[in-house]
Amino acid sequence: MAIKTIGKHCKGCGVCVTFCPKQVLGLDALGKITVLDETKCITCKQCEMRCPDYAIFVEKK
Amino acid sequence: MEKLIEKYYRPRLPHIWCPGCGNGIVTSSIVKAIDKLGLDQDKTVIVSGIGCSSRASGYLDFDTVHSLHGRALPVATGIKLADPELNVIVITGDGDGTAIGGNHFIHTARRNINLTVILFNNNIYGMTGGQFSPLTPTASKATTAPYGTLERAFDIAELAKAAGATYVARGTAFQSKMLVDVIAEGISHDGFSLVEAVTQCPIYFGRQNKKGDASAMLKTQRDNAVTVEAAKKMTPEQLEGKFTIGVLHKSEAPEYTKQYQGVIDRAQKGAK
Ligand SMILES: Cc1ncc(C[n+]2csc(CCOP(=O)(O)OP(=O)(O)O)c2C)c(N)n1
Ligand code: SF4
Ligand code: SF4
Ligand code: SF4
Ligand SMILES: [Mg+2]
Protein backbone atom coordinates (compact mmCIF):
# COMPACT_ATOMS: atom_id res chain seq x y z
CA MET A 1 0.00 0.00 0.00
CA ALA A 2 1.45 3.32 -1.04
CA ILE A 3 -0.59 5.44 1.39
CA LYS A 4 0.06 4.69 5.03
CA THR A 5 -2.13 6.25 7.72
CA ILE A 6 -1.60 6.22 11.47
CA GLY A 7 -5.01 6.44 13.12
CA LYS A 8 -3.44 6.86 16.56
CA HIS A 9 -1.81 10.13 15.43
CA CYS A 10 -4.70 11.52 13.35
CA LYS A 11 -6.77 14.24 15.03
CA GLY A 12 -9.28 14.55 12.20
CA CYS A 13 -8.45 18.14 11.30
CA GLY A 14 -9.34 17.53 7.64
CA VAL A 15 -6.32 19.41 6.25
CA CYS A 16 -5.20 16.47 4.10
CA VAL A 17 -8.75 15.99 2.81
CA THR A 18 -8.96 19.68 1.82
CA PHE A 19 -5.65 19.86 0.00
CA CYS A 20 -5.62 16.46 -1.74
CA PRO A 21 -6.07 17.44 -5.39
CA LYS A 22 -7.69 14.10 -6.31
CA GLN A 23 -10.26 13.50 -3.54
CA VAL A 24 -8.45 10.38 -2.41
CA LEU A 25 -8.95 11.01 1.30
CA GLY A 26 -11.84 11.34 3.74
CA LEU A 27 -12.70 11.07 7.40
CA ASP A 28 -14.49 8.02 8.80
CA ALA A 29 -17.40 7.94 11.28
CA LEU A 30 -14.96 8.43 14.14
CA GLY A 31 -13.43 11.45 12.41
CA LYS A 32 -10.20 9.66 11.55
CA ILE A 33 -8.36 9.68 8.25
CA THR A 34 -9.47 7.10 5.74
CA VAL A 35 -8.38 6.35 2.18
CA LEU A 36 -11.41 6.48 -0.13
CA ASP A 37 -9.81 5.57 -3.43
CA GLU A 38 -6.11 4.93 -3.61
CA THR A 39 -6.17 4.33 -7.36
CA LYS A 40 -6.74 8.09 -7.89
CA CYS A 41 -3.62 9.04 -5.90
CA ILE A 42 -0.94 10.83 -7.92
CA THR A 43 1.62 10.60 -5.04
CA CYS A 44 2.00 14.35 -4.91
CA LYS A 45 2.58 14.04 -1.14
CA GLN A 46 0.63 17.20 -0.31
CA CYS A 47 -1.21 15.29 2.42
CA GLU A 48 2.05 14.13 3.98
CA MET A 49 3.58 17.60 3.78
CA ARG A 50 0.56 19.35 5.31
CA CYS A 51 -0.55 16.89 7.99
CA PRO A 52 0.25 18.63 11.29
CA ASP A 53 0.20 15.29 13.10
CA TYR A 54 2.46 13.07 10.98
CA ALA A 55 -0.44 10.68 10.47
CA ILE A 56 -0.19 10.07 6.72
CA PHE A 57 2.74 9.04 4.57
CA VAL A 58 2.83 8.38 0.87
CA GLU A 59 5.42 6.28 -0.88
CA LYS A 60 6.09 6.79 -4.54
CA LYS A 61 5.27 3.58 -6.34
CA MET B 1 9.00 12.23 6.47
CA GLU B 2 8.59 8.86 8.16
CA LYS B 3 12.37 8.32 8.21
CA LEU B 4 12.92 11.84 9.57
CA ILE B 5 10.51 11.12 12.43
CA GLU B 6 12.42 8.01 13.33
CA LYS B 7 15.72 9.86 13.24
CA TYR B 8 14.90 13.24 14.77
CA TYR B 9 11.79 12.82 16.96
CA ARG B 10 11.62 11.32 20.42
CA PRO B 11 9.21 8.36 20.59
CA ARG B 12 6.44 10.35 22.25
CA LEU B 13 3.99 11.11 19.45
CA PRO B 14 1.16 12.03 19.08
CA HIS B 15 2.01 15.54 20.21
CA ILE B 16 -0.34 17.57 22.42
CA TRP B 17 -1.18 20.29 19.87
CA CYS B 18 -4.84 20.78 18.94
CA PRO B 19 -6.34 19.40 15.71
CA GLY B 20 -5.10 21.50 12.78
CA CYS B 21 -2.55 23.50 14.81
CA GLY B 22 0.29 24.62 12.55
CA ASN B 23 3.00 23.88 15.11
CA GLY B 24 3.48 20.33 13.82
CA ILE B 25 4.15 21.65 10.31
CA VAL B 26 6.62 24.32 11.44
CA THR B 27 8.41 21.78 13.65
CA SER B 28 8.78 19.33 10.77
CA SER B 29 10.10 22.20 8.62
CA ILE B 30 12.86 22.79 11.17
CA VAL B 31 13.70 19.08 11.14
CA LYS B 32 13.77 19.03 7.33
CA ALA B 33 16.12 22.03 7.32
CA ILE B 34 18.45 20.33 9.81
CA ASP B 35 18.41 17.17 7.70
CA LYS B 36 18.99 19.12 4.49
CA LEU B 37 22.11 20.69 5.99
CA GLY B 38 23.25 17.35 7.45
CA LEU B 39 23.91 18.88 10.87
CA ASP B 40 25.46 16.58 13.47
CA GLN B 41 22.58 15.66 15.80
CA ASP B 42 24.97 15.61 18.76
CA LYS B 43 26.24 19.09 17.96
CA THR B 44 22.85 20.70 17.56
CA VAL B 45 21.03 22.18 20.51
CA ILE B 46 17.41 23.34 20.56
CA VAL B 47 16.30 25.85 23.16
CA SER B 48 12.74 27.02 23.62
CA GLY B 49 10.77 29.26 25.95
CA ILE B 50 7.23 28.57 27.15
CA GLY B 51 4.07 28.33 25.08
CA CYS B 52 2.38 25.78 22.83
CA SER B 53 5.06 26.42 20.19
CA SER B 54 7.88 26.17 22.70
CA ARG B 55 6.80 22.63 23.52
CA ALA B 56 8.30 21.58 20.18
CA SER B 57 11.72 21.12 21.79
CA GLY B 58 10.36 18.26 23.90
CA TYR B 59 9.51 16.20 20.81
CA LEU B 60 12.91 16.55 19.18
CA ASP B 61 15.81 14.20 19.73
CA PHE B 62 18.67 16.65 20.23
CA ASP B 63 20.13 18.21 23.35
CA THR B 64 17.18 20.42 24.19
CA VAL B 65 16.32 22.97 26.84
CA HIS B 66 12.68 23.87 27.44
CA SER B 67 13.57 26.97 29.39
CA LEU B 68 11.56 29.79 30.99
CA HIS B 69 8.91 32.04 29.51
CA GLY B 70 10.67 34.70 27.43
CA ARG B 71 14.16 33.51 28.40
CA ALA B 72 15.11 31.12 25.60
CA LEU B 73 17.56 33.65 24.13
CA PRO B 74 19.68 34.22 27.27
CA VAL B 75 19.88 30.44 27.76
CA ALA B 76 20.82 29.94 24.12
CA THR B 77 23.39 32.75 24.33
CA GLY B 78 25.04 31.01 27.28
CA ILE B 79 25.18 27.69 25.44
CA LYS B 80 26.62 29.26 22.29
CA LEU B 81 29.27 31.18 24.23
CA ALA B 82 30.26 28.07 26.20
CA ASP B 83 30.75 26.11 22.97
CA PRO B 84 30.62 28.16 19.77
CA GLU B 85 30.97 24.93 17.74
CA LEU B 86 27.37 24.00 18.55
CA ASN B 87 24.49 24.82 16.21
CA VAL B 88 22.02 26.53 18.49
CA ILE B 89 18.42 26.83 17.31
CA VAL B 90 15.82 28.73 19.30
CA ILE B 91 12.10 27.98 19.15
CA THR B 92 9.85 30.73 20.46
CA GLY B 93 6.33 32.11 20.07
CA ASP B 94 5.00 35.58 19.35
CA GLY B 95 4.18 36.01 23.04
CA ASP B 96 7.31 34.34 24.34
CA GLY B 97 9.67 36.11 21.94
CA THR B 98 8.20 39.58 21.59
CA ALA B 99 6.25 40.31 24.81
CA ILE B 100 7.97 38.96 27.93
CA GLY B 101 11.08 38.14 25.88
CA GLY B 102 11.08 41.28 23.72
CA ASN B 103 13.99 42.91 25.48
CA HIS B 104 16.14 39.80 25.15
CA PHE B 105 15.13 39.65 21.51
CA ILE B 106 16.40 43.12 20.55
CA HIS B 107 19.63 42.80 22.50
CA THR B 108 20.45 39.35 21.17
CA ALA B 109 19.89 40.66 17.65
CA ARG B 110 22.06 43.68 18.44
CA ARG B 111 24.91 41.40 19.56
CA ASN B 112 24.74 39.44 16.31
CA ILE B 113 25.48 36.16 18.03
CA ASN B 114 25.22 33.14 15.74
CA LEU B 115 21.83 31.77 16.82
CA THR B 116 18.87 30.88 14.61
CA VAL B 117 15.51 31.90 16.01
CA ILE B 118 12.35 30.32 14.61
CA LEU B 119 9.47 32.45 15.88
CA PHE B 120 6.14 30.62 15.55
CA ASN B 121 3.76 33.51 14.89
CA ASN B 122 0.15 32.48 15.48
CA ASN B 123 -0.78 36.05 16.51
CA ILE B 124 -1.96 34.99 19.98
CA TYR B 125 -1.03 33.47 23.34
CA GLY B 126 -2.27 29.98 22.54
CA MET B 127 -1.22 28.10 25.64
CA THR B 128 -2.90 30.39 28.15
CA GLY B 129 -6.20 30.70 26.31
CA GLY B 130 -6.09 33.39 23.65
CA GLN B 131 -4.77 36.65 25.09
CA PHE B 132 -3.41 39.15 22.54
CA SER B 133 0.32 39.48 21.95
CA PRO B 134 2.48 42.24 20.42
CA LEU B 135 2.00 40.45 17.08
CA THR B 136 -1.80 40.34 17.19
CA PRO B 137 -3.12 42.47 14.31
CA THR B 138 -4.96 45.65 15.38
CA ALA B 139 -8.71 45.22 16.00
CA SER B 140 -8.46 41.43 16.47
CA LYS B 141 -10.53 39.79 19.16
CA ALA B 142 -8.76 38.15 22.06
CA THR B 143 -9.89 37.00 25.49
CA THR B 144 -8.17 40.15 26.82
CA ALA B 145 -9.74 42.30 24.07
CA PRO B 146 -13.38 41.29 23.65
CA TYR B 147 -14.02 44.48 21.63
CA GLY B 148 -10.85 44.10 19.55
CA THR B 149 -7.26 45.14 20.21
CA LEU B 150 -6.33 48.82 20.08
CA GLU B 151 -2.58 48.39 19.85
CA ARG B 152 -0.61 48.32 16.62
CA ALA B 153 1.32 45.11 16.07
CA PHE B 154 5.06 44.92 15.66
CA ASP B 155 6.39 43.82 12.30
CA ILE B 156 8.86 41.45 13.93
CA ALA B 157 10.99 41.18 10.79
CA GLU B 158 11.43 44.97 10.64
CA LEU B 159 12.09 45.07 14.37
CA ALA B 160 14.77 42.38 14.07
CA LYS B 161 16.43 44.22 11.21
CA ALA B 162 16.41 47.54 13.07
CA ALA B 163 17.83 45.84 16.18
CA GLY B 164 20.78 44.46 14.19
CA ALA B 165 19.84 40.97 13.03
CA THR B 166 21.94 40.03 10.01
CA TYR B 167 19.51 37.50 8.51
CA VAL B 168 15.75 37.98 8.52
CA ALA B 169 13.23 35.81 6.69
CA ARG B 170 9.57 34.91 6.79
CA GLY B 171 7.73 31.78 5.77
CA THR B 172 4.37 30.16 6.38
CA ALA B 173 3.07 26.76 7.42
CA PHE B 174 1.30 26.62 4.04
CA GLN B 175 4.41 27.38 1.93
CA SER B 176 6.37 24.89 4.02
CA LYS B 177 8.94 24.03 1.35
CA MET B 178 10.07 27.63 1.29
CA LEU B 179 10.00 27.68 5.09
CA VAL B 180 12.47 24.76 5.10
CA ASP B 181 14.75 26.67 2.72
CA VAL B 182 14.76 29.93 4.70
CA ILE B 183 15.34 28.07 7.98
CA ALA B 184 18.28 26.19 6.43
CA GLU B 185 19.74 29.45 5.12
CA GLY B 186 19.26 31.03 8.55
CA ILE B 187 21.11 28.17 10.23
CA SER B 188 23.97 28.46 7.70
CA HIS B 189 24.21 32.22 8.19
CA ASP B 190 27.02 33.27 10.53
CA GLY B 191 25.20 35.71 12.79
CA PHE B 192 21.84 36.34 14.42
CA SER B 193 19.06 34.94 12.22
CA LEU B 194 15.35 35.40 12.64
CA VAL B 195 12.84 33.30 10.75
CA GLU B 196 9.24 34.31 11.37
CA ALA B 197 7.06 31.27 10.72
CA VAL B 198 3.48 32.37 10.16
CA THR B 199 1.28 29.60 11.52
CA GLN B 200 -2.32 28.94 12.53
CA CYS B 201 -3.93 28.60 15.96
CA PRO B 202 -7.42 27.58 14.86
CA ILE B 203 -8.57 27.12 18.44
CA TYR B 204 -7.91 30.53 19.97
CA PHE B 205 -6.99 33.02 17.26
CA GLY B 206 -9.09 31.35 14.60
CA ARG B 207 -12.27 30.87 16.59
CA GLN B 208 -12.34 34.30 18.23
CA ASN B 209 -11.70 36.02 14.91
CA LYS B 210 -13.95 33.83 12.74
CA LYS B 211 -11.04 32.72 10.57
CA GLY B 212 -12.53 29.29 9.91
CA ASP B 213 -10.89 25.93 10.49
CA ALA B 214 -7.26 24.95 9.96
CA SER B 215 -7.78 24.41 6.22
CA ALA B 216 -9.32 27.88 5.85
CA MET B 217 -6.49 29.47 7.82
CA LEU B 218 -3.91 27.70 5.63
CA LYS B 219 -5.73 29.01 2.54
CA THR B 220 -5.53 32.53 4.01
CA GLN B 221 -1.76 32.12 4.32
CA ARG B 222 -1.64 30.89 0.73
CA ASP B 223 -3.70 33.83 -0.54
CA ASN B 224 -1.98 36.61 1.44
CA ALA B 225 1.67 35.60 1.29
CA VAL B 226 3.60 37.20 -1.57
CA THR B 227 7.22 36.34 -2.34
CA VAL B 228 9.74 39.16 -2.04
CA GLU B 229 10.34 38.91 -5.78
CA ALA B 230 6.65 39.14 -6.70
CA ALA B 231 6.08 42.01 -4.24
CA LYS B 232 8.66 44.13 -6.09
CA LYS B 233 6.40 44.13 -9.15
CA MET B 234 3.22 44.96 -7.23
CA THR B 235 1.68 48.34 -6.44
CA PRO B 236 0.96 49.42 -2.84
CA GLU B 237 -2.75 48.90 -3.59
CA GLN B 238 -2.12 45.34 -4.76
CA LEU B 239 -0.06 44.70 -1.62
CA GLU B 240 -2.83 45.89 0.71
CA GLY B 241 -3.52 43.16 3.28
CA LYS B 242 -0.67 40.99 1.98
CA PHE B 243 2.65 40.10 3.61
CA THR B 244 5.98 39.16 2.08
CA ILE B 245 7.74 35.82 2.42
CA GLY B 246 11.29 34.80 1.63
CA VAL B 247 14.61 36.34 2.64
CA LEU B 248 13.79 39.89 3.76
CA HIS B 249 17.19 41.10 4.91
CA LYS B 250 20.82 40.01 4.88
CA SER B 251 23.85 41.96 6.06
CA GLU B 252 27.37 41.50 7.38
CA ALA B 253 28.54 42.35 10.89
CA PRO B 254 31.09 40.89 13.32
CA GLU B 255 29.74 37.76 15.02
CA TYR B 256 29.73 37.89 18.81
CA THR B 257 31.37 34.58 19.77
CA LYS B 258 34.25 35.30 17.38
CA GLN B 259 34.72 38.75 18.88
CA TYR B 260 34.58 37.21 22.33
CA GLN B 261 37.31 34.72 21.40
CA GLY B 262 39.42 37.75 20.52
CA VAL B 263 38.94 39.07 24.04
CA ILE B 264 39.95 35.68 25.49
CA ASP B 265 43.08 35.64 23.30
CA ARG B 266 44.06 39.15 24.35
CA ALA B 267 43.46 38.40 28.03
CA GLN B 268 45.57 35.23 27.84
CA LYS B 269 48.45 37.20 26.35
CA GLY B 270 48.17 39.61 29.26
CA ALA B 271 47.49 42.47 26.86
CA LYS B 272 44.72 44.97 27.43
C1 LIG C 1 6.80 34.17 33.87
C2 LIG C 1 5.60 33.62 33.21
N1 LIG C 1 4.57 34.44 32.93
C3 LIG C 1 3.48 33.96 32.31
C4 LIG C 1 3.39 32.64 32.00
C5 LIG C 1 2.15 32.12 31.34
N2 LIG C 1 2.32 31.83 29.94
C6 LIG C 1 2.63 30.61 29.48
S1 LIG C 1 2.72 30.50 27.81
C7 LIG C 1 2.32 32.16 27.66
C8 LIG C 1 2.16 32.81 26.30
C9 LIG C 1 2.67 32.03 25.17
O1 LIG C 1 2.38 32.66 23.97
P1 LIG C 1 3.24 32.36 22.68
O2 LIG C 1 4.67 32.55 22.95
O3 LIG C 1 2.66 33.17 21.57
O4 LIG C 1 3.04 30.80 22.47
P2 LIG C 1 1.85 29.97 21.83
O5 LIG C 1 1.21 29.25 22.98
O6 LIG C 1 0.92 30.88 21.13
O7 LIG C 1 2.54 29.03 20.88
C10 LIG C 1 2.13 32.76 28.91
C11 LIG C 1 1.75 34.15 29.12
C12 LIG C 1 4.50 31.81 32.31
N3 LIG C 1 4.51 30.49 31.98
N4 LIG C 1 5.58 32.32 32.91
S1 SF4 D 1 -0.31 12.00 -2.32
FE1 SF4 D 1 -1.50 13.69 -3.23
S2 SF4 D 1 -3.08 12.63 -4.43
FE2 SF4 D 1 -2.24 11.11 -3.04
S3 SF4 D 1 -3.56 11.14 -1.26
FE3 SF4 D 1 -1.88 12.54 -0.82
S4 SF4 D 1 -2.59 14.54 -1.47
FE4 SF4 D 1 -3.96 13.03 -2.40
S1 SF4 E 1 -4.13 16.13 8.08
FE1 SF4 E 1 -3.36 14.50 9.41
S2 SF4 E 1 -4.39 14.78 11.38
FE2 SF4 E 1 -5.52 15.99 9.87
S3 SF4 E 1 -7.14 14.59 9.14
FE3 SF4 E 1 -5.41 14.34 7.74
S4 SF4 E 1 -4.22 12.61 8.60
FE4 SF4 E 1 -5.62 13.33 10.21
S1 SF4 F 1 -4.06 26.53 21.51
FE1 SF4 F 1 -3.59 27.16 19.42
S2 SF4 F 1 -1.33 27.20 19.34
FE2 SF4 F 1 -1.92 26.01 21.15
S3 SF4 F 1 -1.93 23.87 20.44
FE3 SF4 F 1 -4.03 24.67 20.27
S4 SF4 F 1 -4.17 25.42 18.14
FE4 SF4 F 1 -1.99 25.19 18.63
MG1 LIG G 1 1.52 32.53 19.99
mmCIF file of C-alpha atoms and ligand atoms in Angstrom, chain A residues 2-3 15-25 33 35 37-38 40-49 56-60, ligand 2:
data_model
loop_
_atom_site.group_PDB
_atom_site.id
_atom_site.type_symbol
_atom_site.label_atom_id
_atom_site.label_comp_id
_atom_site.label_asym_id
_atom_site.label_seq_id
_atom_site.Cartn_x
_atom_site.Cartn_y
_atom_site.Cartn_z
ATOM 1 C CA ALA A 2 1.454 3.323 -1.041
ATOM 2 C CA ILE A 3 -0.593 5.438 1.391
ATOM 3 C CA VAL A 15 -6.322 19.408 6.247
ATOM 4 C CA CYS A 16 -5.203 16.468 4.097
ATOM 5 C CA VAL A 17 -8.752 15.994 2.813
ATOM 6 C CA THR A 18 -8.963 19.680 1.818
ATOM 7 C CA PHE A 19 -5.653 19.859 0.002
ATOM 8 C CA CYS A 20 -5.625 16.455 -1.741
ATOM 9 C CA PRO A 21 -6.068 17.436 -5.394
ATOM 10 C CA LYS A 22 -7.686 14.096 -6.306
ATOM 11 C CA GLN A 23 -10.256 13.505 -3.544
ATOM 12 C CA VAL A 24 -8.446 10.385 -2.409
ATOM 13 C CA LEU A 25 -8.953 11.006 1.303
ATOM 14 C CA ILE A 33 -8.365 9.684 8.252
ATOM 15 C CA VAL A 35 -8.382 6.355 2.178
ATOM 16 C CA ASP A 37 -9.808 5.566 -3.434
ATOM 17 C CA GLU A 38 -6.110 4.927 -3.610
ATOM 18 C CA LYS A 40 -6.736 8.085 -7.885
ATOM 19 C CA CYS A 41 -3.618 9.037 -5.897
ATOM 20 C CA ILE A 42 -0.940 10.829 -7.915
ATOM 21 C CA THR A 43 1.617 10.600 -5.043
ATOM 22 C CA CYS A 44 1.997 14.352 -4.909
ATOM 23 C CA LYS A 45 2.580 14.043 -1.135
ATOM 24 C CA GLN A 46 0.628 17.197 -0.312
ATOM 25 C CA CYS A 47 -1.208 15.289 2.420
ATOM 26 C CA GLU A 48 2.053 14.125 3.983
ATOM 27 C CA MET A 49 3.579 17.604 3.778
ATOM 28 C CA ILE A 56 -0.192 10.072 6.717
ATOM 29 C CA PHE A 57 2.741 9.041 4.572
ATOM 30 C CA VAL A 58 2.833 8.381 0.866
ATOM 31 C CA GLU A 59 5.417 6.280 -0.877
ATOM 32 C CA LYS A 60 6.091 6.793 -4.540
HETATM 33 S S1 SF4 C 2 -0.309 11.995 -2.316
HETATM 34 FE FE1 SF4 C 2 -1.499 13.688 -3.226
HETATM 35 S S2 SF4 C 2 -3.085 12.632 -4.430
HETATM 36 FE FE2 SF4 C 2 -2.242 11.106 -3.045
HETATM 37 S S3 SF4 C 2 -3.558 11.141 -1.262
HETATM 38 FE FE3 SF4 C 2 -1.881 12.542 -0.821
HETATM 39 S S4 SF4 C 2 -2.591 14.543 -1.468
HETATM 40 FE FE4 SF4 C 2 -3.960 13.033 -2.403
#
